[in-house]
Amino acid sequence: DNVEWSEEQEANARSKVQENSSQLLPQDKQEEYEVNANRYWDDFYKIHENGFFKDRHWLFTEFPELAPNRNPSQNEVSGYKCSYEEESNSEGLGSCENGHCSLETRAENQLNLIKSMPKFCTEESAMQKHSELNQSDGDYPGSSATYRILEVGCGAGNTVFPILQTNNDPGLFVYCCDFSTIAVDLVQTNAEYNSSRCFAFVHDLCNDQSPFPMPEESLDIVILIFVLSAILPEKMQCVVNRLSRLLKPGGMILLRDYGRYDLAQLRFKKGQCLSDNFYVRGDGTRVYFFTQDELDDLFTTAGLEKIQNLVDRRLQVNRGKQMTMYRVWIQCKYRKPAAPQL
């Protein structure tokens, strides 16, 4: 855990990235991936449904804000068994399929995970029927809640459902959205979906005319787990700005995403690079690899204060294949400043 890299290792990683970035995709192809981004993610969820990623029980150790009243020693919650049974079946080496590498991290009690990167960014109109809600009168989903969480890029619900199971606060309401209509359908048809505590909706983060179902300054927490990396880099600041406006004073954005020189970045081949540190996978979905400073700039420009911004370097070993692989993730917490005292 938190493996230190040697200068030689970092130099080799930098060289590998320079090599796989030397040939950029033509501009017309890049535009095609942007315009059809929702179709690629719909296709991804049609193929994998909810079978590719496991539930993220590590969340409550890394982000206790998601369940403030949870007992830290709690190892089993309402059918979600947090145990070594959830380890990858490849001896600690996350599976990789078409460039989607499942991830493994350690919570304090060594809960393991497989992670997703659900995403978005094109046109969607499924939210339009909610845009006419009179939010100023409190007529919106979750308006009576006292603690509101939004997960952006919910995928098949691998974060949402553990939160609903673990956080038993009667005042809790969880919103979750995804760019993919297929992903949102998977959430809404899940047996654990409870419309009295949760509202799933399709949303295009990159379209600033696409409405949210809740008013500004109404959320306590916004969660971004392997989501921002799927967005066109030029649009990231606008996305973070929009999300920051949803936070109450004192509310926080929680992020975990790909760091520079992660295994997934080094595995890309020539011809898959769109721009610096931004790639397209074989299935048409895209991914960016961040530095701490880049994320800090995005959040502080949006007016948020840094609470946490750390790099998590992990060594994964597949003893059967005699392989060692290095994962690099970045974890952040940024808070909206409290309202000034009058």
Short mmCIF file of C-alpha atoms in Angstrom, two decimals:
data_model
loop_
_atom_site.label_atom_id
_atom_site.label_comp_id
_atom_site.label_asym_id
_atom_site.label_seq_id
_atom_site.Cartn_x
_atom_site.Cartn_y
_atom_site.Cartn_z
CA ASP A 1 0.00 0.00 0.00
CA ASN A 2 1.11 3.57 -0.77
CA VAL A 3 4.09 2.18 -2.63
CA GLU A 4 6.95 4.59 -3.27
CA TRP A 5 8.15 4.67 -6.87
CA SER A 6 11.82 4.80 -7.76
CA GLU A 7 13.11 7.43 -10.16
CA GLU A 8 13.75 4.68 -12.70
CA GLN A 9 10.19 3.38 -12.43
CA GLU A 10 8.71 6.85 -12.90
CA ALA A 11 11.02 7.51 -15.86
CA ASN A 12 9.92 4.23 -17.47
CA ALA A 13 6.27 5.13 -16.97
CA ARG A 14 6.83 8.58 -18.47
CA SER A 15 8.59 7.02 -21.45
CA LYS A 16 5.73 4.57 -21.99
CA VAL A 17 3.19 7.41 -21.98
CA GLN A 18 5.27 9.42 -24.43
CA GLU A 19 5.34 6.39 -26.68
CA ASN A 20 1.61 5.67 -26.60
CA SER A 21 0.81 9.38 -27.00
CA SER A 22 3.01 9.94 -30.04
CA GLN A 23 0.18 9.23 -32.48
CA LEU A 24 -3.08 11.10 -31.88
CA LEU A 25 -6.41 10.14 -33.38
CA PRO A 26 -7.62 12.40 -36.23
CA GLN A 27 -9.87 15.26 -35.19
CA ASP A 28 -12.92 13.83 -36.98
CA LYS A 29 -12.60 10.58 -35.01
CA GLN A 30 -12.23 12.51 -31.77
CA GLU A 31 -15.42 14.44 -32.52
CA GLU A 32 -17.23 11.20 -33.30
CA TYR A 33 -16.34 9.77 -29.89
CA GLU A 34 -17.64 12.95 -28.21
CA VAL A 35 -20.90 13.13 -30.16
CA ASN A 36 -21.68 9.44 -29.62
CA ALA A 37 -20.43 9.14 -26.04
CA ASN A 38 -23.83 8.15 -24.68
CA ARG A 39 -24.18 5.35 -27.24
CA TYR A 40 -20.82 3.85 -26.24
CA TRP A 41 -21.79 3.83 -22.57
CA ASP A 42 -25.24 2.41 -23.34
CA ASP A 43 -23.52 -0.38 -25.26
CA PHE A 44 -21.18 -0.98 -22.32
CA TYR A 45 -24.08 -1.48 -19.90
CA LYS A 46 -26.05 -3.56 -22.38
CA ILE A 47 -23.13 -5.97 -22.47
CA HIS A 48 -22.09 -5.97 -18.81
CA GLU A 49 -25.30 -4.91 -17.03
CA ASN A 50 -24.35 -5.09 -13.34
CA GLY A 51 -21.92 -8.00 -13.63
CA PHE A 52 -18.65 -6.18 -14.28
CA PHE A 53 -18.31 -4.19 -11.07
CA LYS A 54 -18.72 -5.13 -7.44
CA ASP A 55 -20.23 -3.01 -4.70
CA ARG A 56 -17.87 -0.48 -3.15
CA HIS A 57 -17.92 -1.21 0.57
CA TRP A 58 -14.56 0.54 0.95
CA LEU A 59 -16.44 3.81 0.50
CA PHE A 60 -17.43 4.08 4.14
CA THR A 61 -13.85 3.87 5.35
CA GLU A 62 -12.45 6.28 2.79
CA PHE A 63 -15.53 8.55 2.83
CA PRO A 64 -17.23 8.25 6.24
CA GLU A 65 -19.32 11.30 5.30
CA LEU A 66 -21.56 8.92 3.33
CA ALA A 67 -22.75 7.21 6.50
CA PRO A 68 -21.85 9.48 9.45
CA ASN A 69 -23.58 7.30 12.06
CA ARG A 70 -22.15 4.00 10.88
CA ASN A 71 -20.33 1.80 13.39
CA PRO A 72 -16.73 1.51 12.05
CA SER A 73 -16.58 -2.14 13.16
CA GLN A 74 -19.65 -3.03 11.15
CA ASN A 75 -18.65 -5.75 8.69
CA GLU A 76 -21.99 -6.89 7.38
CA VAL A 77 -24.87 -4.63 6.42
CA SER A 78 -28.33 -5.81 5.38
CA GLY A 79 -27.20 -8.48 3.00
CA TYR A 80 -24.05 -6.72 1.79
CA LYS A 81 -21.36 -8.98 3.17
CA CYS A 82 -18.06 -7.16 3.37
CA SER A 83 -15.47 -9.89 3.48
CA TYR A 84 -12.61 -11.47 1.64
CA GLU A 85 -15.18 -13.16 -0.55
CA GLU A 86 -15.26 -9.90 -2.46
CA GLU A 87 -11.64 -10.15 -3.56
CA SER A 88 -10.77 -10.40 -7.20
CA ASN A 89 -10.48 -14.01 -8.34
CA SER A 90 -7.05 -13.27 -9.78
CA GLU A 91 -5.09 -13.07 -6.55
CA GLY A 92 -5.24 -9.33 -6.06
CA LEU A 93 -4.87 -8.39 -9.72
CA GLY A 94 -8.01 -6.63 -10.87
CA SER A 95 -9.49 -8.03 -14.05
CA CYS A 96 -9.12 -6.03 -17.25
CA GLU A 97 -11.60 -6.23 -20.07
CA ASN A 98 -11.40 -4.01 -23.15
CA GLY A 99 -9.39 -1.44 -21.24
CA HIS A 100 -11.76 -1.35 -18.24
CA CYS A 101 -9.52 -2.42 -15.39
CA SER A 102 -11.33 -3.32 -12.22
CA LEU A 103 -9.58 -1.85 -9.22
CA GLU A 104 -8.62 -3.04 -5.81
CA THR A 105 -7.99 -0.89 -2.75
CA ARG A 106 -7.78 -1.51 0.97
CA ALA A 107 -10.04 -0.05 3.59
CA GLU A 108 -8.82 -0.14 7.16
CA ASN A 109 -10.24 -3.63 7.56
CA GLN A 110 -8.96 -4.67 4.10
CA LEU A 111 -12.27 -4.68 2.30
CA ASN A 112 -11.61 -5.19 -1.39
CA LEU A 113 -13.48 -3.89 -4.36
CA ILE A 114 -14.03 -3.80 -8.02
CA LYS A 115 -14.69 -0.32 -9.34
CA SER A 116 -16.49 1.31 -12.23
CA MET A 117 -16.19 4.49 -14.17
CA PRO A 118 -19.69 5.31 -15.27
CA LYS A 119 -19.96 8.57 -17.11
CA PHE A 120 -21.53 10.93 -19.50
CA CYS A 121 -21.56 13.82 -21.89
CA THR A 122 -24.01 14.27 -24.78
CA GLU A 123 -27.68 15.00 -25.25
CA GLU A 124 -30.36 13.48 -23.01
CA SER A 125 -33.90 14.59 -22.42
CA ALA A 126 -35.19 12.11 -19.85
CA MET A 127 -34.92 14.78 -17.15
CA GLN A 128 -37.07 17.34 -18.90
CA LYS A 129 -40.26 16.28 -17.15
CA HIS A 130 -38.65 17.25 -13.83
CA SER A 131 -37.51 20.68 -14.99
CA GLU A 132 -40.95 22.15 -14.40
CA LEU A 133 -41.01 21.23 -10.72
CA ASN A 134 -41.41 24.28 -8.54
CA GLN A 135 -38.19 23.88 -6.59
CA SER A 136 -38.59 27.19 -4.76
CA ASP A 137 -41.66 25.75 -3.05
CA GLY A 138 -39.81 22.60 -2.06
CA ASP A 139 -41.70 20.52 -4.63
CA TYR A 140 -38.89 18.25 -5.76
CA PRO A 141 -37.75 14.68 -4.99
CA GLY A 142 -36.15 14.52 -1.55
CA SER A 143 -37.33 18.01 -0.60
CA SER A 144 -38.19 16.90 2.95
CA ALA A 145 -34.84 15.16 3.52
CA THR A 146 -32.30 16.52 5.99
CA TYR A 147 -29.21 14.88 4.44
CA ARG A 148 -28.93 14.73 0.65
CA ILE A 149 -26.31 12.87 -1.36
CA LEU A 150 -25.85 12.92 -5.15
CA GLU A 151 -23.80 10.29 -6.90
CA VAL A 152 -22.78 11.37 -10.37
CA GLY A 153 -22.15 8.48 -12.75
CA CYS A 154 -24.06 5.86 -10.80
CA GLY A 155 -23.67 3.06 -13.32
CA ALA A 156 -25.58 -0.01 -12.18
CA GLY A 157 -25.81 1.25 -8.58
CA ASN A 158 -22.64 -0.20 -7.07
CA THR A 159 -22.26 2.83 -4.82
CA VAL A 160 -25.89 3.86 -4.35
CA PHE A 161 -27.19 0.60 -2.94
CA PRO A 162 -24.44 0.13 -0.33
CA ILE A 163 -25.15 3.70 0.83
CA LEU A 164 -28.88 3.02 1.14
CA GLN A 165 -28.16 -0.21 3.02
CA THR A 166 -25.50 1.26 5.30
CA ASN A 167 -26.83 4.73 6.09
CA ASN A 168 -30.02 4.27 8.11
CA ASP A 169 -30.55 7.98 8.75
CA PRO A 170 -34.33 8.50 8.29
CA GLY A 171 -33.55 11.95 6.86
CA LEU A 172 -31.30 10.56 4.12
CA PHE A 173 -32.16 10.96 0.44
CA VAL A 174 -29.84 9.76 -2.32
CA TYR A 175 -29.93 11.08 -5.87
CA CYS A 176 -28.04 9.21 -8.55
CA CYS A 177 -27.59 9.96 -12.22
CA ASP A 178 -25.78 8.62 -15.22
CA PHE A 179 -25.26 9.56 -18.82
CA SER A 180 -26.48 6.12 -19.89
CA THR A 181 -30.20 5.38 -19.97
CA ILE A 182 -29.35 1.67 -19.75
CA ALA A 183 -27.43 2.24 -16.50
CA VAL A 184 -30.27 4.24 -14.94
CA ASP A 185 -32.76 1.53 -15.98
CA LEU A 186 -30.58 -1.03 -14.17
CA VAL A 187 -30.74 1.06 -11.00
CA GLN A 188 -34.47 1.68 -11.17
CA THR A 189 -35.28 -2.01 -11.76
CA ASN A 190 -33.01 -3.25 -8.98
CA ALA A 191 -34.94 -4.89 -6.13
CA GLU A 192 -33.11 -2.60 -3.66
CA TYR A 193 -34.34 0.59 -5.36
CA ASN A 194 -36.59 2.54 -3.00
CA SER A 195 -38.18 5.65 -4.48
CA SER A 196 -38.92 7.01 -1.00
CA ARG A 197 -35.17 7.26 -0.32
CA CYS A 198 -33.64 7.46 -3.79
CA PHE A 199 -34.18 9.16 -7.13
CA ALA A 200 -32.30 7.90 -10.22
CA PHE A 201 -32.29 10.01 -13.37
CA VAL A 202 -30.52 10.37 -16.70
CA HIS A 203 -28.36 13.47 -16.88
CA ASP A 204 -25.82 15.03 -19.24
CA LEU A 205 -23.29 16.79 -17.05
CA CYS A 206 -21.70 18.55 -20.00
CA ASN A 207 -24.94 20.22 -21.06
CA ASP A 208 -25.43 23.21 -18.76
CA GLN A 209 -29.04 23.44 -19.96
CA SER A 210 -29.78 19.95 -18.69
CA PRO A 211 -31.68 20.49 -15.41
CA PHE A 212 -31.08 18.85 -12.06
CA PRO A 213 -34.10 17.70 -10.04
CA MET A 214 -32.90 19.56 -6.94
CA PRO A 215 -32.22 23.29 -6.43
CA GLU A 216 -28.82 24.86 -5.93
CA GLU A 217 -27.29 24.75 -2.43
CA SER A 218 -29.41 21.73 -1.43
CA LEU A 219 -26.84 18.91 -1.29
CA ASP A 220 -24.60 17.80 1.54
CA ILE A 221 -22.43 15.47 -0.56
CA VAL A 222 -21.62 14.98 -4.25
CA ILE A 223 -19.78 11.76 -5.13
CA LEU A 224 -17.53 11.40 -8.19
CA ILE A 225 -16.04 7.90 -8.40
CA PHE A 226 -14.09 7.28 -11.63
CA VAL A 227 -16.42 9.67 -13.47
CA LEU A 228 -14.66 12.97 -14.11
CA SER A 229 -11.96 11.08 -16.03
CA ALA A 230 -14.51 10.08 -18.68
CA ILE A 231 -15.33 13.67 -19.61
CA LEU A 232 -13.67 15.74 -22.32
CA PRO A 233 -10.92 17.66 -20.48
CA GLU A 234 -12.05 21.02 -21.87
CA LYS A 235 -15.47 20.50 -20.26
CA MET A 236 -14.31 19.43 -16.82
CA GLN A 237 -14.20 22.91 -15.26
CA CYS A 238 -17.76 23.67 -16.30
CA VAL A 239 -18.89 20.35 -14.83
CA VAL A 240 -17.19 20.98 -11.49
CA ASN A 241 -18.61 24.51 -11.39
CA ARG A 242 -22.15 23.17 -11.92
CA LEU A 243 -21.77 20.54 -9.21
CA SER A 244 -20.29 23.00 -6.71
CA ARG A 245 -23.38 25.21 -7.06
CA LEU A 246 -25.54 22.30 -5.87
CA LEU A 247 -23.69 22.07 -2.55
CA LYS A 248 -24.92 23.66 0.64
CA PRO A 249 -22.37 25.87 2.40
CA GLY A 250 -20.17 23.31 4.15
CA GLY A 251 -21.12 20.56 1.68
CA MET A 252 -18.42 18.45 0.05
CA ILE A 253 -17.42 16.84 -3.23
CA LEU A 254 -15.80 13.42 -2.74
CA LEU A 255 -13.69 12.13 -5.62
CA ARG A 256 -11.67 9.07 -6.45
CA ASP A 257 -10.22 8.74 -9.94
CA TYR A 258 -7.29 7.66 -12.10
CA GLY A 259 -3.86 9.12 -11.39
CA ARG A 260 -1.07 9.78 -13.87
CA TYR A 261 0.91 6.67 -14.87
CA ASP A 262 -1.65 4.21 -13.59
CA LEU A 263 -1.44 0.70 -15.01
CA ALA A 264 -4.45 1.41 -17.23
CA GLN A 265 -2.66 4.38 -18.85
CA LEU A 266 0.53 2.44 -19.49
CA ARG A 267 -1.41 -0.36 -21.19
CA PHE A 268 -2.76 1.80 -23.99
CA LYS A 269 -1.29 1.28 -27.44
CA LYS A 270 -0.38 3.79 -30.10
CA GLY A 271 -3.42 5.12 -31.90
CA GLN A 272 -5.65 5.24 -28.80
CA CYS A 273 -4.58 8.67 -27.55
CA LEU A 274 -6.97 11.60 -28.05
CA SER A 275 -4.90 14.31 -26.35
CA ASP A 276 -2.41 14.59 -23.49
CA ASN A 277 -3.25 11.82 -20.97
CA PHE A 278 -6.70 11.28 -22.55
CA TYR A 279 -7.44 7.98 -24.32
CA VAL A 280 -10.18 6.01 -26.00
CA ARG A 281 -10.73 2.35 -25.18
CA GLY A 282 -11.57 -0.32 -27.70
CA ASP A 283 -15.28 0.02 -26.89
CA GLY A 284 -15.34 3.77 -27.56
CA THR A 285 -15.44 4.95 -23.92
CA ARG A 286 -12.76 7.43 -22.86
CA VAL A 287 -10.55 8.04 -19.85
CA TYR A 288 -8.25 10.77 -18.53
CA PHE A 289 -5.39 10.36 -16.03
CA PHE A 290 -5.03 13.21 -13.50
CA THR A 291 -2.35 14.84 -11.40
CA GLN A 292 -3.13 16.23 -7.96
CA ASP A 293 -2.50 19.78 -9.15
CA GLU A 294 -4.96 19.45 -12.03
CA LEU A 295 -7.74 18.36 -9.70
CA ASP A 296 -6.84 21.03 -7.17
CA ASP A 297 -7.11 23.69 -9.89
CA LEU A 298 -10.52 22.40 -10.99
CA PHE A 299 -12.00 22.44 -7.50
CA THR A 300 -10.45 25.63 -6.17
CA THR A 301 -11.42 27.50 -9.35
CA ALA A 302 -14.98 26.42 -8.55
CA GLY A 303 -14.62 28.11 -5.16
CA LEU A 304 -14.10 24.98 -3.04
CA GLU A 305 -11.62 24.47 -0.20
CA LYS A 306 -9.23 21.53 -0.09
CA ILE A 307 -9.80 19.04 2.71
CA GLN A 308 -7.92 16.13 1.15
CA ASN A 309 -5.95 15.56 -2.06
CA LEU A 310 -3.75 12.48 -2.00
CA VAL A 311 -2.16 9.96 -4.35
CA ASP A 312 -2.76 6.31 -3.58
CA ARG A 313 -0.18 4.04 -5.19
CA ARG A 314 -0.80 0.29 -4.91
CA LEU A 315 1.17 -2.76 -5.91
CA GLN A 316 -0.91 -5.66 -7.19
CA VAL A 317 0.61 -9.10 -7.54
CA ASN A 318 -0.71 -12.01 -9.59
CA ARG A 319 1.29 -14.92 -8.25
CA GLY A 320 -0.15 -17.34 -10.78
CA LYS A 321 1.08 -15.26 -13.72
CA GLN A 322 4.19 -13.97 -11.92
CA MET A 323 3.09 -10.40 -12.64
CA THR A 324 3.38 -7.22 -10.60
CA MET A 325 1.33 -4.19 -11.56
CA TYR A 326 1.11 -0.71 -10.14
CA ARG A 327 -2.14 1.21 -9.70
CA VAL A 328 -2.26 4.96 -9.18
CA TRP A 329 -5.43 6.65 -7.94
CA ILE A 330 -6.16 10.12 -6.59
CA GLN A 331 -8.61 10.74 -3.77
CA CYS A 332 -9.99 14.19 -2.98
CA LYS A 333 -12.38 15.95 -0.64
CA TYR A 334 -13.26 19.59 -1.34
CA ARG A 335 -15.68 21.66 0.70
CA LYS A 336 -17.87 24.62 -0.12
CA PRO A 337 -17.03 27.45 2.29
CA ALA A 338 -19.57 28.09 5.00
CA ALA A 339 -21.77 31.11 4.53
CA PRO A 340 -20.17 34.24 6.05
CA GLN A 341 -21.57 35.32 9.40
CA LEU A 342 -23.61 38.49 9.20
#
